[in-house]
Short mmCIF file of C-alpha atoms in Angstrom, two decimals:
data_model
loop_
_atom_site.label_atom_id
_atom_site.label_comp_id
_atom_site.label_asym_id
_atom_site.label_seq_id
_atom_site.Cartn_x
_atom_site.Cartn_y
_atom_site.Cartn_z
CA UNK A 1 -27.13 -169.93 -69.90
CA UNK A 2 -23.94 -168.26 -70.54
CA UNK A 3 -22.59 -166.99 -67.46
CA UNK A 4 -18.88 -165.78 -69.30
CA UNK A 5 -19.69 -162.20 -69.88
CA UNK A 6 -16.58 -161.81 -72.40
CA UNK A 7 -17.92 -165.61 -73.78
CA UNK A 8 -21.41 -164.00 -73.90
CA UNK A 9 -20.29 -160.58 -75.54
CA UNK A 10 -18.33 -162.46 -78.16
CA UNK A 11 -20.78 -164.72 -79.12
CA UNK A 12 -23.77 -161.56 -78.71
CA UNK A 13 -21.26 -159.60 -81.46
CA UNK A 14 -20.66 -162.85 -83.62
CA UNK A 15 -24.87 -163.16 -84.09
CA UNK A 16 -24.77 -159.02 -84.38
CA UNK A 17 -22.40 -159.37 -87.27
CA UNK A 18 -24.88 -161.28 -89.23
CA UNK A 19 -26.82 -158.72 -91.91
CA UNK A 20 -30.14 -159.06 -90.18
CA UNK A 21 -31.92 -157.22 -87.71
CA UNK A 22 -31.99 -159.07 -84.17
CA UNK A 23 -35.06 -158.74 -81.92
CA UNK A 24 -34.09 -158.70 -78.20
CA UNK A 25 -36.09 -161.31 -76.95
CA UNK A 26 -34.45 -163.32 -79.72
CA UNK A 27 -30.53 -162.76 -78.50
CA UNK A 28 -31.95 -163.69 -74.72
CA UNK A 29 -33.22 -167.01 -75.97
CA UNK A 30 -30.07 -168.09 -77.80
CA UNK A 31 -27.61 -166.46 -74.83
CA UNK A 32 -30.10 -168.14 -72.21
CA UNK A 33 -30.20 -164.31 -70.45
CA UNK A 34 -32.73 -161.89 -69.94
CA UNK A 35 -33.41 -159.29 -71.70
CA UNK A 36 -31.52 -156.43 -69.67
CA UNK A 37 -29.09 -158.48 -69.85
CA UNK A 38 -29.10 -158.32 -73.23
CA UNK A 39 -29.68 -154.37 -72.95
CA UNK A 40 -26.46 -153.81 -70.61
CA UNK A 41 -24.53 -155.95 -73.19
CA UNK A 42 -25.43 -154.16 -75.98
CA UNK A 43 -24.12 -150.98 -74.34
CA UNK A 44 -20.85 -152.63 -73.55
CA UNK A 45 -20.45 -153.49 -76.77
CA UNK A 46 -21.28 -149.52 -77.90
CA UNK A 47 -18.46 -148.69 -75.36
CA UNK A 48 -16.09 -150.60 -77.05
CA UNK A 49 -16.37 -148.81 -80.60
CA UNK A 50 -19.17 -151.32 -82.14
CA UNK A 51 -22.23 -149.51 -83.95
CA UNK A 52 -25.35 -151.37 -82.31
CA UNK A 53 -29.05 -149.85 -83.93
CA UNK A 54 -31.36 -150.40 -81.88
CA UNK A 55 -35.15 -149.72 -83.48
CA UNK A 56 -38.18 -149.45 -80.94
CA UNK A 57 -41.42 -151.37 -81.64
CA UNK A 58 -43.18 -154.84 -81.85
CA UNK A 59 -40.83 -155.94 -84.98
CA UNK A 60 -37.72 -153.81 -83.28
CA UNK A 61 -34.25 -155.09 -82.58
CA UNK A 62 -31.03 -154.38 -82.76
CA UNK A 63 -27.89 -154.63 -85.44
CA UNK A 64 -24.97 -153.35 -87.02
CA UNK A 65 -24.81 -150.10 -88.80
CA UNK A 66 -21.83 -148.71 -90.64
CA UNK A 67 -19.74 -146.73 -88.30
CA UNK A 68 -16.97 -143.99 -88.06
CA UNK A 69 -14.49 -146.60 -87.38
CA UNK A 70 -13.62 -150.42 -88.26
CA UNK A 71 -14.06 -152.29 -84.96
CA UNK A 72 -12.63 -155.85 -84.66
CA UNK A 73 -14.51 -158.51 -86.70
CA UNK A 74 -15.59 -162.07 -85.07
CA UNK A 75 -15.18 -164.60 -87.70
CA UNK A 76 -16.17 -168.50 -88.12
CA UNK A 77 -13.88 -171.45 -89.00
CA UNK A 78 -15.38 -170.83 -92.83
CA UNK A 79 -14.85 -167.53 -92.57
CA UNK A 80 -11.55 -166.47 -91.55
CA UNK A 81 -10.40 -169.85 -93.67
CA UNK A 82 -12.04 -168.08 -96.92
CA UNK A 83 -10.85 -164.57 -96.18
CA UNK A 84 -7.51 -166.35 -96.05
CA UNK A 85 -7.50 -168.21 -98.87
CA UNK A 86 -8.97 -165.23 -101.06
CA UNK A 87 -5.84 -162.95 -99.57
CA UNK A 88 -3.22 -165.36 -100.79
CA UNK A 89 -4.05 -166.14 -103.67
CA UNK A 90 -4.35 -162.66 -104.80
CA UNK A 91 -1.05 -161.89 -102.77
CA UNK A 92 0.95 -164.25 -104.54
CA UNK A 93 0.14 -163.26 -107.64
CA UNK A 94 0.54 -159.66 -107.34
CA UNK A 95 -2.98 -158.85 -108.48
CA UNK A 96 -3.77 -155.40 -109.88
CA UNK A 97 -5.63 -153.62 -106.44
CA UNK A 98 -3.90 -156.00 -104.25
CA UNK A 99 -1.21 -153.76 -102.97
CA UNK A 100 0.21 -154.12 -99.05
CA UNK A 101 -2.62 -153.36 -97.37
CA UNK A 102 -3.86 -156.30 -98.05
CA UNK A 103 -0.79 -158.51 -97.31
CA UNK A 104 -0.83 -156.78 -94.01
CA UNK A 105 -4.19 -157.82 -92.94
CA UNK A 106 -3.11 -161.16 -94.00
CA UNK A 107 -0.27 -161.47 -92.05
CA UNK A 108 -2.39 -160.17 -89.05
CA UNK A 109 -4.74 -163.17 -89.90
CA UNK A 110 -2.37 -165.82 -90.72
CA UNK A 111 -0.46 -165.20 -87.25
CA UNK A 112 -3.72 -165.58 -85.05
CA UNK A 113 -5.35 -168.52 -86.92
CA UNK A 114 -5.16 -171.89 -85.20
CA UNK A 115 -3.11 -174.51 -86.51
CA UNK A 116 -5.84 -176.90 -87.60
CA UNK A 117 -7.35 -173.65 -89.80
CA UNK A 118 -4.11 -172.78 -91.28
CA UNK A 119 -3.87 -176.28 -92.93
CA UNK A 120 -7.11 -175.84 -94.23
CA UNK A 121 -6.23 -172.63 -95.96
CA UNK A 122 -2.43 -174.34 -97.20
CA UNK A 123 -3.92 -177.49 -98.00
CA UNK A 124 -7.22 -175.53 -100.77
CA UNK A 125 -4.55 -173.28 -102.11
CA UNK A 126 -2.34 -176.51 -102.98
CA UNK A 127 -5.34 -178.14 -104.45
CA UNK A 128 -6.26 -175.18 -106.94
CA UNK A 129 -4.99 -173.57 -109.54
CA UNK A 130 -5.72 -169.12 -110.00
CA UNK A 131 -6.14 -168.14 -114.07
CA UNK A 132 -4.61 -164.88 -113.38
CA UNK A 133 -3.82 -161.93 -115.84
CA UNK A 134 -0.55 -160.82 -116.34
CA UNK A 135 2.98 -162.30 -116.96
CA UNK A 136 4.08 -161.75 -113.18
CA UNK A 137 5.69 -164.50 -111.55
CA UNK A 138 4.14 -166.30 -108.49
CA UNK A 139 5.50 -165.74 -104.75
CA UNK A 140 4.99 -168.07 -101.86
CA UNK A 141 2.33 -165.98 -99.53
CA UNK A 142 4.25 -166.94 -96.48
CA UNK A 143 7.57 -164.42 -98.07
CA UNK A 144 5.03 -161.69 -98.14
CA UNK A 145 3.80 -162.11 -94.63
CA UNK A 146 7.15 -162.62 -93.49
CA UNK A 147 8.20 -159.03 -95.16
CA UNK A 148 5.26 -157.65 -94.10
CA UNK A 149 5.32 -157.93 -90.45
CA UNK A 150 8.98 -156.60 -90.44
CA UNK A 151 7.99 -153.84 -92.28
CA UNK A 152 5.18 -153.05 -89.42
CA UNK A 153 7.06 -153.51 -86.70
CA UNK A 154 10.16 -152.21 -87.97
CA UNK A 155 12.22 -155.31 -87.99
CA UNK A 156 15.56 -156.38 -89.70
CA UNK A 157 15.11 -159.19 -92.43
CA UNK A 158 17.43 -161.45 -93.64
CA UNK A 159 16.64 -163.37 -96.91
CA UNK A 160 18.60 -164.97 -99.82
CA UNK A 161 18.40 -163.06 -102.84
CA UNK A 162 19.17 -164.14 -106.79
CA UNK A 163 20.20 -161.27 -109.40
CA UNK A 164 18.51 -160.52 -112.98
CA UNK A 165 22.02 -162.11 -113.72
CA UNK A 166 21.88 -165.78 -111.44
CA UNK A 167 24.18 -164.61 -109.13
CA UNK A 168 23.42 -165.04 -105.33
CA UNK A 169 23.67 -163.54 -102.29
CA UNK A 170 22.69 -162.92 -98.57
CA UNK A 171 20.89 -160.11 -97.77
CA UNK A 172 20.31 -158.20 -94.36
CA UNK A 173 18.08 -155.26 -94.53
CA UNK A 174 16.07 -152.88 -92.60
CA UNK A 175 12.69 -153.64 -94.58
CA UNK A 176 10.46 -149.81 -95.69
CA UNK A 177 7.59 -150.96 -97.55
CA UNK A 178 6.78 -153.39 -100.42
CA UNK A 179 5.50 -152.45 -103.39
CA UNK A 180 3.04 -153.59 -105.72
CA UNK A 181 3.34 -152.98 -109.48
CA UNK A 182 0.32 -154.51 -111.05
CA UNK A 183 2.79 -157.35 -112.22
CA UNK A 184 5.15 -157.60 -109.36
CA UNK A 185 5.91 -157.34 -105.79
CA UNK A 186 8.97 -155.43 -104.86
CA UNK A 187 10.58 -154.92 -101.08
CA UNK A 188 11.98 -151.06 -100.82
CA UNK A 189 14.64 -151.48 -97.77
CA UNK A 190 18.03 -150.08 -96.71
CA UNK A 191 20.59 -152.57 -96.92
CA UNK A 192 23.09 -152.85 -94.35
CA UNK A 193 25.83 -154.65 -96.04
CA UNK A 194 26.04 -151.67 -99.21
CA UNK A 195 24.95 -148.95 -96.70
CA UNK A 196 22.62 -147.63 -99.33
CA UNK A 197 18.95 -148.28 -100.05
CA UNK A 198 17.94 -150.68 -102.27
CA UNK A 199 14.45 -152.58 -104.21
CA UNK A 200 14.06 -155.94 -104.57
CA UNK A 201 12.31 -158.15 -106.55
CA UNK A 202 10.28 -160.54 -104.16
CA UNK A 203 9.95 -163.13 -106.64
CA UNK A 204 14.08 -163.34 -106.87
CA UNK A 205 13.42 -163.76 -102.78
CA UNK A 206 14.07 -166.73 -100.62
CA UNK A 207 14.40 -168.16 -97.29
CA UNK A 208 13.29 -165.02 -95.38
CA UNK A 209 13.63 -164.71 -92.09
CA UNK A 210 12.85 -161.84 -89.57
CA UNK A 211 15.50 -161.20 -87.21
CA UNK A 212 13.81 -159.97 -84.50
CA UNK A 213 16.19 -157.18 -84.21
CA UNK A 214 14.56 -153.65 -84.07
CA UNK A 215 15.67 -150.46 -85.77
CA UNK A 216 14.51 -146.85 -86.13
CA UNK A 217 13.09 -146.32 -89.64
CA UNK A 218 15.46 -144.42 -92.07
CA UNK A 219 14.21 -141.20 -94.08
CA UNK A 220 14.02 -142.66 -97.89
CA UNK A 221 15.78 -139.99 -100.36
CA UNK A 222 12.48 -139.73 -102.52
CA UNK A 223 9.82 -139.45 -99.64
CA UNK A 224 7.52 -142.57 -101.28
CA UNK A 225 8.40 -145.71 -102.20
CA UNK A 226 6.35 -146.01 -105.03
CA UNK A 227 9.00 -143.19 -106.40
CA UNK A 228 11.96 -144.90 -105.32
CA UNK A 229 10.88 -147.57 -106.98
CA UNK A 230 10.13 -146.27 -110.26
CA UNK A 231 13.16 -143.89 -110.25
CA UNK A 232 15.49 -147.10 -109.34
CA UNK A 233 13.62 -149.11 -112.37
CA UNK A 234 14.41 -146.24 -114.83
CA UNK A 235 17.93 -146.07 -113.77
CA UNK A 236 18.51 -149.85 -114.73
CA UNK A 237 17.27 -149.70 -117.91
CA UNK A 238 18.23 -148.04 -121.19
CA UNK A 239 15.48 -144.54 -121.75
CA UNK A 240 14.77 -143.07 -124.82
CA UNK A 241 12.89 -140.35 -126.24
CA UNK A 242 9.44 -141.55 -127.99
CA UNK A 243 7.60 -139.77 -130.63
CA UNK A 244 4.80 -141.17 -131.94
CA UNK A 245 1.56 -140.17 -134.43
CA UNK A 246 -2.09 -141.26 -133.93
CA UNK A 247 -4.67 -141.36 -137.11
CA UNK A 248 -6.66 -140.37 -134.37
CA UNK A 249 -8.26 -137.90 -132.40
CA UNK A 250 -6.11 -137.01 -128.91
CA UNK A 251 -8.85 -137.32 -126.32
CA UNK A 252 -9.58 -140.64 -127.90
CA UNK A 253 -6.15 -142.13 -127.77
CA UNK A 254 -5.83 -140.56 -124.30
CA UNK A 255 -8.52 -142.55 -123.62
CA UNK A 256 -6.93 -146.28 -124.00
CA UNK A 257 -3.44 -144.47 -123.41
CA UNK A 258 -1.75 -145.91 -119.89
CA UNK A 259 -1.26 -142.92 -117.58
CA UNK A 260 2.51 -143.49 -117.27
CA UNK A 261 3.06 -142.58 -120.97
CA UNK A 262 1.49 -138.90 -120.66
CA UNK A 263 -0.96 -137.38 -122.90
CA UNK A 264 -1.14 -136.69 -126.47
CA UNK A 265 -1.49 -133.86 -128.35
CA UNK A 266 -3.92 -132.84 -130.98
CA UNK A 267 -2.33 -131.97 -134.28
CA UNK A 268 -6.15 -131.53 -135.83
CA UNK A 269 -9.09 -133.00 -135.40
CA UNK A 270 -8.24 -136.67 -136.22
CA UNK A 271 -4.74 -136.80 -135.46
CA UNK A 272 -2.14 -136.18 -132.54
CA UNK A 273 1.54 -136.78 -131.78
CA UNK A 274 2.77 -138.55 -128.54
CA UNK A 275 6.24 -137.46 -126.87
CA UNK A 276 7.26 -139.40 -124.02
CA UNK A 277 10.68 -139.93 -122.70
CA UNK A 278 10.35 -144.48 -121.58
CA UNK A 279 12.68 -146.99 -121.11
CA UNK A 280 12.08 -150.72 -120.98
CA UNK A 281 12.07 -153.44 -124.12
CA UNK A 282 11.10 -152.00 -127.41
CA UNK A 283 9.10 -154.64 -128.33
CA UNK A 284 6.91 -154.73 -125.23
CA UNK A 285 6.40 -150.99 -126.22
CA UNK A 286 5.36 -151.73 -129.92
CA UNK A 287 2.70 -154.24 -128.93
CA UNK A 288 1.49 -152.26 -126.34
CA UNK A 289 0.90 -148.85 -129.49
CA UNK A 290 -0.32 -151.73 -131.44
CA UNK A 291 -3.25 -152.75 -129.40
CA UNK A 292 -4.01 -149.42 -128.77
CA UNK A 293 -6.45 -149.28 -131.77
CA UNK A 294 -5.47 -146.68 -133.81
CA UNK A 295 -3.45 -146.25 -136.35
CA UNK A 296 0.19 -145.25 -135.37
CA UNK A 297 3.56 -143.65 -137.28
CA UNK A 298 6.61 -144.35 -134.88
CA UNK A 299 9.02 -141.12 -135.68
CA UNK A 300 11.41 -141.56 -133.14
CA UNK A 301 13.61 -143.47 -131.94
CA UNK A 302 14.79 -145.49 -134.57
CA UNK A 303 15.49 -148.40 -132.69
CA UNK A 304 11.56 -148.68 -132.28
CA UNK A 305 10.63 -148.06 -136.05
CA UNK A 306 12.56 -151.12 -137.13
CA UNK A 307 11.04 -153.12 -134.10
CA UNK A 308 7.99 -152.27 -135.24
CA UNK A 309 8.25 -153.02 -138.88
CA UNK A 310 9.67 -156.79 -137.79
CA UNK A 311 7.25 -157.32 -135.76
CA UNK A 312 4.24 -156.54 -138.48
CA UNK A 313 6.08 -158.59 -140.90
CA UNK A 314 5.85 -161.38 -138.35
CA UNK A 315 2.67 -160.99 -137.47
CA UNK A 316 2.09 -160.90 -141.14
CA UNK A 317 4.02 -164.69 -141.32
CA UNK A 318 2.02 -165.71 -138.81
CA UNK A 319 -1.34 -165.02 -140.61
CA UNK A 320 -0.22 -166.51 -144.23
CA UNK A 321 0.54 -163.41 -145.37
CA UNK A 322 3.68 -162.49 -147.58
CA UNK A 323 6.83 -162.24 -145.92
#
């Protein structure tokens, strides 16, 4: 008999959190209680936020329904080792979807898991190996949850930090948000040494370390991160003015056209013309038209046309075609 009542609710909501439907008399035997027992439990645990359906009749019970809200979860060694695992791997990799919500809930996880669990969850990540999409490079989970629990509680972090160039240096920032490109994780924070907000790329990151020195968060000059970040990655690199033709109809190209790049318009029914002002390498940009699917004319800029045309001769090379 469990005589614990927080020991007996705990356990009552682990069973509850199973997808079936529990009959009282069924919870009684396993908690060794009666069934009011059972019955003032169950309204304990409705006090405290959790959904509990109860259903009358010989085959009634009781179980958990979506609610309103997303009470605290109860999870077994396997559990909370899997959730773990899953949450780093796509972390570290910068997954497309896996932005910093889900970094935060692992650092939430990470910092209550006992010790034996957490080398459980280091030593399966060590042993496998992800196939993941992408050209992004990989980051040790343990940066992000660093950055991410000075970003909640509004921490300063220091870190070591290595430019597109080599060159080194020490960091100390007051950490905003990080950012999730798809490809990449970046950290958006105000750095204290330049007195002027800055991105980073987390991958360049290392040695992080939360200060444990609070701070009142700043206003960021664009409102979002998200915008900071793109406007900062347009201002380091070159733009240019695109124009491009489709041997295709608009809404079709706009179809398999990334969002970033705009929308195309028609010129008649099985053509259109693309103007977008980009920046970035040319000959990422060419491959990218190229698997498009359509046929394409680059008019502008010329830097792209001859891109282009080297790149089909090479592709031609590499197929045994003429040079």
């Amino acid at each position: 008999m469990t005589t614990d009542t927080p020991a007996r609710l705990l356990t009552l909501l682990s069973l509850l959190q199973t997808p079936r439907e529990w009959p009282g008399g069924e919870l009684a035997d396993r908690l060794g209680v009666s069934r009011r027992t059972i019955r003032r439990d169950i309204d304990r645990l409705r006090e405290l936020g959790y959904p509990v359906q109860a259903t009358l009749g010989a085959d009634g019970g009781y179980r958990l329904v979506a609610g309103k809200a997303m009470p605290p979860l109860v999870l077994d060694d396997e559990e909370a080792v899997a959730i773990a695992v899953g949450l780093r791997a796509g972390a570290g990799h910068a997954l497309e979807g896996v932005d910093e919500a889900s970094v935060r809930a692992l650092a939430k996880l990470e910092q209550v898991l006992p010790a034996r669990l957490r080398h459980r969850v280091s030593t399966l990540q060590a042993a496998t190996t992800p196939l993941t999409s992408g050209d992004g490079a990989t980051i040790a989970p343990e940066t992000l949850t660093v950055m991410a629990s000075t970003v909640a509680g509004h921490e300063r972090l220091r870190f070591a930090y290595r430019a597109a160039d080599g060159t080194g240096s020490r960091r100390v920032t007051e950490p905003y948000r990080l950012v999730s490109t798809g490809r990449r994780w970046y950290l958006v924070a105000y750095d204290l040494d330049r007195a002027d907000w800055r991105t980073f790329r987390v991958d360049r990151v290392s040695d992080p370390f939360a200060t444990g020195a609070r701070f009142t968060p700043r206003e960021l000059p664009t409102g979002s991160a998200a915008e900071f970040l793109r406007r900062s990655m347009y201002r380091a690199q070159e733009s240019y003015e695109l124009v491009v033709t489709f041997a295709a109809p608009a809404e079709t190209v706009a179809a398999r056209l990334p969002g970033w790049l705009g929308a195309p318009e028609p010129l008649d029914e099985g053509s259109c013309r693309l103007r977008a002002t980009v920046s970035g390498a040319k000959e990422w940009l060419a491959v990218r038209l190229a698997t498009l699917g359509h046929e394409f004319t680059v008019q502008e800029p010329a830097e792209l046309v001859e891109t282009v045309r080297e790149l089909g001769a090479r592709m031609s090379r590499a197929a045994g075609g003429p040079a």
